[in-house]
XYZ file of C-alpha atoms in Angstrom:
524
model
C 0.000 0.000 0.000
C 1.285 3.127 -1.126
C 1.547 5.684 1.852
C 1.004 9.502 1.750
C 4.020 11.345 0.983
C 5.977 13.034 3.567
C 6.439 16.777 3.126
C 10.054 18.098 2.498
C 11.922 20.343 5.402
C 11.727 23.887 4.595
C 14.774 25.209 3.886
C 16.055 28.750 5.713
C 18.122 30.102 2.719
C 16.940 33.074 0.913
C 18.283 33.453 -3.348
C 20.682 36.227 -2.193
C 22.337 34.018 0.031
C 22.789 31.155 -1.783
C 24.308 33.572 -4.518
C 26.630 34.485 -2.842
C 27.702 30.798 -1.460
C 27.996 29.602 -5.200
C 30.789 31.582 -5.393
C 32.438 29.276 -3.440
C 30.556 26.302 -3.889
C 32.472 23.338 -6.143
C 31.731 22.488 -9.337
C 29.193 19.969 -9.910
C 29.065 16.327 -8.766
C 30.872 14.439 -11.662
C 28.032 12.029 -12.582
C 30.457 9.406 -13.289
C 32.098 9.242 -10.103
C 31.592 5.498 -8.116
C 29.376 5.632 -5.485
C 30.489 4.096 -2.635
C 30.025 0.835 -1.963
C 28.591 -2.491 -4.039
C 25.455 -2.998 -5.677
C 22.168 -3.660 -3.259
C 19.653 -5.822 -5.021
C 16.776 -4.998 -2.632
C 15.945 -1.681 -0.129
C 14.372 -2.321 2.958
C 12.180 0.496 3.367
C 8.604 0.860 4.112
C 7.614 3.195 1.369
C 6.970 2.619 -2.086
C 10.267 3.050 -4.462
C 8.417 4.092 -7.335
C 6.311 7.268 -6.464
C 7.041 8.511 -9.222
C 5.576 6.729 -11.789
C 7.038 5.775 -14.992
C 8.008 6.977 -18.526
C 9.180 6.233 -22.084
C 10.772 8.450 -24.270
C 12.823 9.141 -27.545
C 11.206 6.682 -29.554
C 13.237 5.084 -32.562
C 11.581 2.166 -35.329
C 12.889 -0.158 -33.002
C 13.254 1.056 -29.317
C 13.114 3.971 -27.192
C 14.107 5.309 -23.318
C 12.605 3.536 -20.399
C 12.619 5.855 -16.978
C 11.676 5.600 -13.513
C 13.267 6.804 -10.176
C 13.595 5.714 -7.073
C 12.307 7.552 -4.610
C 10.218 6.470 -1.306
C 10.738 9.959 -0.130
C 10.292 12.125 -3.200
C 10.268 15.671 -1.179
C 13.291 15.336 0.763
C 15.945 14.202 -1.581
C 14.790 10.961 -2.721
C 15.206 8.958 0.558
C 17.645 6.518 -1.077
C 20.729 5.311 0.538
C 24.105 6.150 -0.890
C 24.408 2.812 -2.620
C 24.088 1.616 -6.317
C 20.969 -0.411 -6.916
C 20.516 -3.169 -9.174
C 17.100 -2.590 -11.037
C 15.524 -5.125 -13.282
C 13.164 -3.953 -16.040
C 11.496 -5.993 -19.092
C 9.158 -5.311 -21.678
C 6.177 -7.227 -22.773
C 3.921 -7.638 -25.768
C 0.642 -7.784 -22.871
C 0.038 -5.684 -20.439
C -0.184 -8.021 -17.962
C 3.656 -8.690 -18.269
C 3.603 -12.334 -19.708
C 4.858 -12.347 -23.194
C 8.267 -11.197 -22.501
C 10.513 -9.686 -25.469
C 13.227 -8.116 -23.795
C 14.591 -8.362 -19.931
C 18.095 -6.615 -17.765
C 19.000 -5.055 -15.029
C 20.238 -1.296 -14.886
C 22.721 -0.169 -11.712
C 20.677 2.740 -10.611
C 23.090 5.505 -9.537
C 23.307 8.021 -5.992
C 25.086 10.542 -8.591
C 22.371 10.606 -10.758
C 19.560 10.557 -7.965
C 19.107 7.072 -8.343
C 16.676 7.741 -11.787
C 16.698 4.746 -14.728
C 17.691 5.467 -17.906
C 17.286 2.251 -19.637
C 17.849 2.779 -23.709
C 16.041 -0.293 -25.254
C 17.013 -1.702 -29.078
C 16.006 -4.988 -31.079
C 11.636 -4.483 -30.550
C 9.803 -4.474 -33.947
C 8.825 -1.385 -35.518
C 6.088 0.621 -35.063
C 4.639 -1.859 -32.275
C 2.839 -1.073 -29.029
C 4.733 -2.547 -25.695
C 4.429 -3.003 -22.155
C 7.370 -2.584 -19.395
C 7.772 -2.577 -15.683
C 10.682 -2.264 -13.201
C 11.210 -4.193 -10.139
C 13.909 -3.766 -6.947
C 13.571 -6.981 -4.695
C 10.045 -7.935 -4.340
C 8.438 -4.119 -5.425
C 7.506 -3.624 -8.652
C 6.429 -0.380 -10.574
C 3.211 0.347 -12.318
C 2.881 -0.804 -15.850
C 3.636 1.519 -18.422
C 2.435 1.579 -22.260
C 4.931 2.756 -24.935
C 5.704 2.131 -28.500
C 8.011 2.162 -31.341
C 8.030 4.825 -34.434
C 7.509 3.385 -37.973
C 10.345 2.265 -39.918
C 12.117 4.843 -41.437
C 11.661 3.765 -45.393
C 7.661 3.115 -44.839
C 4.968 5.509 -45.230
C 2.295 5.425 -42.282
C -1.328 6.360 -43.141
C -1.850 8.022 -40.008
C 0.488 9.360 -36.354
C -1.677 10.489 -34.001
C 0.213 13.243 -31.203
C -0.760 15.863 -28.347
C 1.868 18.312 -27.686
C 1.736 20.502 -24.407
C 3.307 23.033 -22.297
C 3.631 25.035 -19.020
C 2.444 23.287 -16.338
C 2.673 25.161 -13.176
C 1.621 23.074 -10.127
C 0.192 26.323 -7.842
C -2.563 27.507 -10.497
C -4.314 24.575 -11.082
C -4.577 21.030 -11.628
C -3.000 19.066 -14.191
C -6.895 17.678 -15.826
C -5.799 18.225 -19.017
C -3.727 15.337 -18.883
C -6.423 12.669 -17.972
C -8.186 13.473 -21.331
C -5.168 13.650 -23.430
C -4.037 9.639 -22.127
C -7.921 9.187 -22.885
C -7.403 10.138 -26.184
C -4.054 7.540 -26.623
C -1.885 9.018 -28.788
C 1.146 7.664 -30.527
C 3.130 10.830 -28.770
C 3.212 13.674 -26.573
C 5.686 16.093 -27.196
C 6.295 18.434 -24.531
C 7.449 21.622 -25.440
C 8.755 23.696 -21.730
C 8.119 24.825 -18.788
C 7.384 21.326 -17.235
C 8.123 22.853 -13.354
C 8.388 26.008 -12.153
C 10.947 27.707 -10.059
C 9.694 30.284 -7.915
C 8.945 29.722 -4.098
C 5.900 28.909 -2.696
C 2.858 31.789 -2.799
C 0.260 31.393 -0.341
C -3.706 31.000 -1.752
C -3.093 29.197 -4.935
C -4.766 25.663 -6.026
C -1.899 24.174 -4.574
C 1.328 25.072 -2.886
C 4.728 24.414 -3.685
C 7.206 23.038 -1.040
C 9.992 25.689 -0.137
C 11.365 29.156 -0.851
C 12.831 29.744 -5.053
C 14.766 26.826 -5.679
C 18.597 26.980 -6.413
C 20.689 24.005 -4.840
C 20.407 20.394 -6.854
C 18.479 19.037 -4.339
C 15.556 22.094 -4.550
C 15.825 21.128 -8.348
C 15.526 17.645 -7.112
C 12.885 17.592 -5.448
C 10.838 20.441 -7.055
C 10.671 17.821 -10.089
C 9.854 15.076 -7.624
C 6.876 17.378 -6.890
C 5.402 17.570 -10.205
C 5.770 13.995 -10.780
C 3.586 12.525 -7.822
C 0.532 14.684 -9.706
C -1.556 11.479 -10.714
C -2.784 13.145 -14.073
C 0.778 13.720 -15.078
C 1.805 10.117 -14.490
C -0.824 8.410 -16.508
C 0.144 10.711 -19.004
C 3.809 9.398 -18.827
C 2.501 6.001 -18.628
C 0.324 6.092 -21.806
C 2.723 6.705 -24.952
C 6.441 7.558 -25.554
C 7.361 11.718 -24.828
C 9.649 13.936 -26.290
C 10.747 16.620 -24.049
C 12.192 19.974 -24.422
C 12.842 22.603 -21.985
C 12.102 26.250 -21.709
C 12.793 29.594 -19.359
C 11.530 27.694 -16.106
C 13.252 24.529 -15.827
C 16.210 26.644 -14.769
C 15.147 30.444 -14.568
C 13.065 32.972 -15.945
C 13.825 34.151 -19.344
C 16.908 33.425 -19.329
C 19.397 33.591 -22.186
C 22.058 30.979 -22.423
C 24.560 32.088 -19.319
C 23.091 35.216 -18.625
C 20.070 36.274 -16.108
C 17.143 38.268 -16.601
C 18.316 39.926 -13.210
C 21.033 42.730 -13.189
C 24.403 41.735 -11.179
C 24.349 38.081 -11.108
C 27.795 36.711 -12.046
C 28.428 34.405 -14.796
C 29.803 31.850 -12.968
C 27.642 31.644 -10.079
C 24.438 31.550 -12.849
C 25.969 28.196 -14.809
C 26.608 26.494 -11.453
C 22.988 27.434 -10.955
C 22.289 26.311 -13.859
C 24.405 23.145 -13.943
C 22.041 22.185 -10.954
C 19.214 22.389 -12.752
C 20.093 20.417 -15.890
C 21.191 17.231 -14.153
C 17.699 17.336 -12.015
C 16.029 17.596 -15.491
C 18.166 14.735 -17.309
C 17.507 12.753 -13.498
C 13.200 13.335 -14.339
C 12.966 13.122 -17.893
C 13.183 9.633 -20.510
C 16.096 10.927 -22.134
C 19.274 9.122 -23.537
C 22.264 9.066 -22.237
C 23.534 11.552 -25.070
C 21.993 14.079 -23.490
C 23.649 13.624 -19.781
C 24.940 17.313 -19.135
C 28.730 17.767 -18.692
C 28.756 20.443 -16.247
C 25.947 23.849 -17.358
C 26.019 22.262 -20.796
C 23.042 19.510 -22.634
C 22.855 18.466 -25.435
C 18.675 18.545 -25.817
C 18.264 19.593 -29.733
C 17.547 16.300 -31.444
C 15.625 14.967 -34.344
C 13.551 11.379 -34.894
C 11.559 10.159 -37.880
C 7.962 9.016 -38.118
C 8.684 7.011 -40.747
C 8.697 9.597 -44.017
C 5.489 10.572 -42.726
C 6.826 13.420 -40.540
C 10.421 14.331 -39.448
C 10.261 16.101 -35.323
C 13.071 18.249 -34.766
C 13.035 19.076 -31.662
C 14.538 22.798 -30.628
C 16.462 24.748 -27.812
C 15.794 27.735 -28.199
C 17.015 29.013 -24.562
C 20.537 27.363 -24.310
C 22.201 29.132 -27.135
C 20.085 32.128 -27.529
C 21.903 35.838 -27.607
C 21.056 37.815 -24.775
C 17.779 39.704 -25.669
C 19.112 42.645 -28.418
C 16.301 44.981 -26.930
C 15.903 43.791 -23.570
C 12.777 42.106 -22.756
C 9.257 43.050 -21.681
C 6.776 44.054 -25.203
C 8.607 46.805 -27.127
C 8.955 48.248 -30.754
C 11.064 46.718 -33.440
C 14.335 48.463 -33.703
C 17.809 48.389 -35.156
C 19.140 46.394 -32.170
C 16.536 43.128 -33.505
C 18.005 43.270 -37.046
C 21.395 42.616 -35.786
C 22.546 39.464 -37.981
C 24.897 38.628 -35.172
C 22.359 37.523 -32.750
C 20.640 34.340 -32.506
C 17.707 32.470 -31.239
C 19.586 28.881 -31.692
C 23.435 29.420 -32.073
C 24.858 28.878 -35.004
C 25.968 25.165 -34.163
C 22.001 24.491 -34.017
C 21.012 26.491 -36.253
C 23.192 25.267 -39.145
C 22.380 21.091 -37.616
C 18.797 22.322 -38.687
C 19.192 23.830 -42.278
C 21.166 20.422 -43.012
C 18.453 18.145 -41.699
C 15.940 20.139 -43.172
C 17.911 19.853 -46.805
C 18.348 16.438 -46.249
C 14.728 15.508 -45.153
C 12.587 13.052 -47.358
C 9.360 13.216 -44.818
C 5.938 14.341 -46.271
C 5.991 17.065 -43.144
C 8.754 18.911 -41.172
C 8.039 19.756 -37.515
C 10.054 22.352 -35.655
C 9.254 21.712 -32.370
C 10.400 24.891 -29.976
C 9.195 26.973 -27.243
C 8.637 30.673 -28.211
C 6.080 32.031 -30.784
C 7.584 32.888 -34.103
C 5.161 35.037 -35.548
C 5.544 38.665 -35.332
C 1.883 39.726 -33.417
C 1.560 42.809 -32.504
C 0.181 42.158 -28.973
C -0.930 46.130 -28.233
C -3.974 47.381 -29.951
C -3.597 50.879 -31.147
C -1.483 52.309 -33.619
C 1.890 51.920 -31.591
C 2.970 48.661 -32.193
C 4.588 46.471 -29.574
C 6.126 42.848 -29.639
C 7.612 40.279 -26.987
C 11.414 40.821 -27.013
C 11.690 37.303 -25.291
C 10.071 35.799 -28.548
C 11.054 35.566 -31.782
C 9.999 38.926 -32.726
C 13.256 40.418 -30.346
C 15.265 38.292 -33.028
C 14.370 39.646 -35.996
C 17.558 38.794 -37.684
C 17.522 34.942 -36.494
C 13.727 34.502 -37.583
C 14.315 35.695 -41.230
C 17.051 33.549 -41.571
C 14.958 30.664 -41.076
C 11.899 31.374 -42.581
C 13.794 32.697 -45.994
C 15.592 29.465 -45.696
C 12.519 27.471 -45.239
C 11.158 29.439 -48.493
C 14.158 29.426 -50.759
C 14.860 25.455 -50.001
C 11.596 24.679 -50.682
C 11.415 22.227 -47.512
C 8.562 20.110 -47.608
C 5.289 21.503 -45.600
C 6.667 22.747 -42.321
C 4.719 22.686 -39.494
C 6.126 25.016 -36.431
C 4.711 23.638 -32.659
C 4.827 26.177 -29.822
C 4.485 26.224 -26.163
C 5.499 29.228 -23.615
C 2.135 31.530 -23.781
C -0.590 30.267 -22.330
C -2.985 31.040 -25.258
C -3.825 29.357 -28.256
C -2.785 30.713 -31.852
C -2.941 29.326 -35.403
C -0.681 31.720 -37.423
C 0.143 31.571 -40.908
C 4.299 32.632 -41.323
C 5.396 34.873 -43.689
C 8.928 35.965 -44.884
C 7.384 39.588 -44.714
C 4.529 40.057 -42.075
C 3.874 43.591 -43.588
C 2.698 42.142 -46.198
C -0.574 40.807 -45.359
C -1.248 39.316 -48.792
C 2.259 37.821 -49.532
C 2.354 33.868 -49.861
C 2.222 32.142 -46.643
C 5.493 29.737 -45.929
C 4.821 27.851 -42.908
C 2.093 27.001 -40.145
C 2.467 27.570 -36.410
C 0.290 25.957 -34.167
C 0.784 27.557 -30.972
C -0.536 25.375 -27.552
C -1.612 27.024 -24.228
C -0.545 25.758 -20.766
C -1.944 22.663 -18.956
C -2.432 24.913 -15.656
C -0.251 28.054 -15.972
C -2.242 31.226 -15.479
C -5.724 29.574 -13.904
C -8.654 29.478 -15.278
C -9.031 30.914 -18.917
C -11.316 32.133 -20.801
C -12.295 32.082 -24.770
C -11.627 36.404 -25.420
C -9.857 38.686 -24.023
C -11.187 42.337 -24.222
C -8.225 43.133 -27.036
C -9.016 40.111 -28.829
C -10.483 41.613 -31.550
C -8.466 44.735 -32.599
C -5.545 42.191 -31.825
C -6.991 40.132 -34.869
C -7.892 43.140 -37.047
C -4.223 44.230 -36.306
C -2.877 40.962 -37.483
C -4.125 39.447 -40.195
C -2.337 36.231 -40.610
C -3.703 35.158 -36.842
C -6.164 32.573 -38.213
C -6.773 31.690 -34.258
C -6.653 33.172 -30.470
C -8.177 31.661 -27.224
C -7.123 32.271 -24.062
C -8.138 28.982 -21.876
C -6.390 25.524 -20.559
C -5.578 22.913 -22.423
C -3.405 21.426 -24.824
C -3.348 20.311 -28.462
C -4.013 16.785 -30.566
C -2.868 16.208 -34.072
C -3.402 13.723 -36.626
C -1.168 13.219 -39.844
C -1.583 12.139 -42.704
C 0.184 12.124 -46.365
C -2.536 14.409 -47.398
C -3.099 16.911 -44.523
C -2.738 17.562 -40.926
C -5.923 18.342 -38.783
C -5.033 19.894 -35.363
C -7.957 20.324 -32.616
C -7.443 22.700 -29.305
C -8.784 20.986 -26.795
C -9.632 22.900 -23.853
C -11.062 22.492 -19.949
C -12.685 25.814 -19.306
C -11.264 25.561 -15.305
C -8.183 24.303 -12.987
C -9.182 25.303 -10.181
C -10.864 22.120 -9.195
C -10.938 18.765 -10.829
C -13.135 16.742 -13.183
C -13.396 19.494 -15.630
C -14.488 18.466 -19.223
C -13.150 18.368 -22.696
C -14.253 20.719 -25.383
C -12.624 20.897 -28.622
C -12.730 24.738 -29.243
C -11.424 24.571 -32.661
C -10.200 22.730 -35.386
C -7.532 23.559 -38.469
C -6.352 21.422 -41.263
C -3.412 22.252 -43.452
C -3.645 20.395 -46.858
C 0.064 18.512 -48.068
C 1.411 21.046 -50.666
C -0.621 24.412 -49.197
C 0.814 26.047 -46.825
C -1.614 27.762 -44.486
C -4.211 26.503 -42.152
C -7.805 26.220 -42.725
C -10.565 26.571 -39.814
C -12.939 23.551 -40.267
């Protein structure tokens, strides 16, 4: 019987402080140092290892991440001793575990928070699968995954929900019971999965402790998130791909520098060193992307066959600090600066060669921030977000002229970070209201962040009038399901109108379709 969690101590350290002690803190913990110690087979503890649920991830044509973590005291560091511990895991064509394809044991590591990153090969392609871990007698729950298509057929059909910004204070995670409901193929998560800042009285819920900062706040602010029930059958239903955004580490951040005047360099990557080893630790990645020090590797790209090709983006690692500043602001000289970039130039140029090498029927950029240029102030003074792609002018015209001039193959942008809905047709020139239309962004809301929504906002309309390639705009919860074909892509937002209690419905608010060879979306 699984008992109720235990609440973590509250820590006395404010942010300045601990600023200040990074100066003198060491580098961090080498993940491949030996633990001390042999290999336990079995814990003896009264509380259930795997609160945390279960996860698959990175899926290949034949095999994909497996992840779990042990932790029977989630909140305060895990509870785990400092001892390497034997794991066994297996995979099954049943769910009830009896058809056994593949079987091992993983040596689950005190450097790495004792998570499982098991990276399965051999299973047939595009094939559904069960798997389960086990230390001693305690085994996890069951979880569901499954493999992509091989990458010479053609599927008639992938099925995905992509979501972002989940913030555990403003409301509950519902919007993940109807999305496993719905079984897709895929989630794709696009950012934001925790938050950082400390707890605020009089929310939905409450998180545990002041802003966090030291690997174990990291720790155990992920450990947080993951006991949400919604959240794990989520994990548990389909193979995830993961990116991050500004609050896995810190607000609107760009790559080593802070959106807060007079932090050092060097005490902001050991901060942020901390923070990318607690999200390898949570999430079903592979072990390419283990992070040497304030530095992982998370831009990546997998076939659906040559159906659809997901490239998945960083767009905060590598980014130039904002060439305006942030906040909503004017376009100016400083924006047009060629120099600066939204993905760094080693990204940036891995993306132009995959894209010229790609064979799919549809190219997905999958990324964080919203690339069209929206005016978000109604009125004749126009104002954009600096922290989008709109405060890198220079960077967004390089891609979208590339994406015209190549001639890549239907390219369909996904977007997280708002907390509103969009459909925008992309153009090389936005001034141009009438000039072809290049690309498609779908743009998702949040899964809780912000509370309860609602369909308008009282600038909704001028905000349209103002912009006329915004097919779409709806400000409430949710997230967003696709299904592909060869011939076209239909995308429904699926919304719950509140978060601030449970069991709210599903409404499908809208629906788009995007035909293979025209580029634009359609409102059905």
């Amino acid at each position: 019987m699984k008992r109720k969690l235990k609440l973590p101590r509250q820590s006395t350290h404010t942010r300045r402080t601990i600023l200040r002690r990074s100066l003198v803190i060491p580098a961090l913990t080498a993940l491949d140092k030996p633990s001390s110690g042999g290999v336990r087979s079995r814990i003896r503890n009264s509380d259930y290892l795997f609160q945390l649920g279960v996860a698959s991830g990175d899926p290949t044509s034949d095999g994909m991440v497996l992840w779990t973590r042990l932790a029977p005291d989630p909140l305060n560091g895990g509870g785990m001793p400092d001892e390497n511990i034997k794991v066994k895991w297996q995979i099954s064509k049943n769910e009830k575990m009896t058809q056994i394809v593949r079987s091992g044991e993983y040596i689950a590591t005190p450097q790495l928070a004792h998570s499982v990153h098991v990276e399965v090969k051999g299973l047939l392609p595009d094939h559904e699968y069960y798997y389960q871990f086990q230390v001693g007698p305690e085994a996890s729950p069951v979880g569901k995954t499954r493999t992509f298509p091989h990458p010479e057929s053609l599927p008639r059909r992938c099925t995905f929900a992509f979501a972002s910004c989940q913030h555990y204070e403003t409301g509950y995670f519902t919007a993940y019971q109807h999305m496993a409901r719905q079984d897709p193929d895929l989630i794709i998560h696009l950012g934001d999965y925790i938050y950082e800042g400390a707890a605020i009285e009089g929310r939905v819920r409450r998180h545990h402790g002041l802003e966090i900062l030291t690997l174990d706040d990291y720790r155990n602010r992920h450990a947080q998130y993951k006991t949400d029930p919604d959240l794990q059958t989520a994990h548990a239903t389909c193979p995830w791909m993961v990116t991050w955004d500004d609050h896995e580490f810190d607000n609107n951040y760009a790559d080593s520098i802070s959106e807060e005047s007079g932090v050092a360099r060097s005490v902001f990557l050991q901060r942020r060193a901390r923070a990318y080893q607690a999200y390898y630790e949570h999430m079903p990645l592979r072990s390419r992307s283990i992070p040497s020090g304030p530095n992982l590797r998370l831009y990546r790209a997998t076939p659906y066959g040559q159906l659809i090709d997901f490239n998945v983006l960083d767009t905060r690692q590598y980014r130039s600090d904002q060439p305006n500043g942030d906040g909503r602001k004017p376009i100016n000289d400083s924006v047009l600066n060629p120099d600066t970039s939204m993905l760094g130039k080693q990204q940036e140029a891995w993306l132009f060669d995959r894209l010229v090498a790609s064979q799919t029927t549809w190219n997905v950029l999958a990324q964080q921030v919203m690339m069209a240029r929206v005016d978000r102030e109604p009125g004749p003074q126009a104002l954009y977000s600096m922290d989008q792609w709109s405060g890198y002018e220079a960077a967004r015209n390089r891609l979208l002229h590339f994406l015209d001039s190549r001639d890549v193959t239907n390219p369909v942008i996904l977007t997280g970070d708002i907390h509103t809905n969009w459909v925008n047709d992309l153009k090389v020139n936005f001034s141009e209201s009438n000039g072809p239309t290049i690309a498609t962004e779908f743009v998702g809301t949040s899964i809780s962040s912000g509370g309860n929504g609602t369909q308008t906002r009282p600038e909704t309309d001028a905000m349209l009038a103002e912009n006329p390639f915004v097919k779409f705009f709806n400000s409430e919860r949710g997230y967003v399901s696709c299904q592909v074909t060869p011939e076209e892509w239909k995308t429904d937002y699926q919304v719950v109108e509140y978060v601030d209690r449970r069991g709210a419905p599903l409404v499908t608010r809208a629906s788009f379709v995007v035909k293979a060879g025209t580029a634009g979306a359609e409102r059905l």
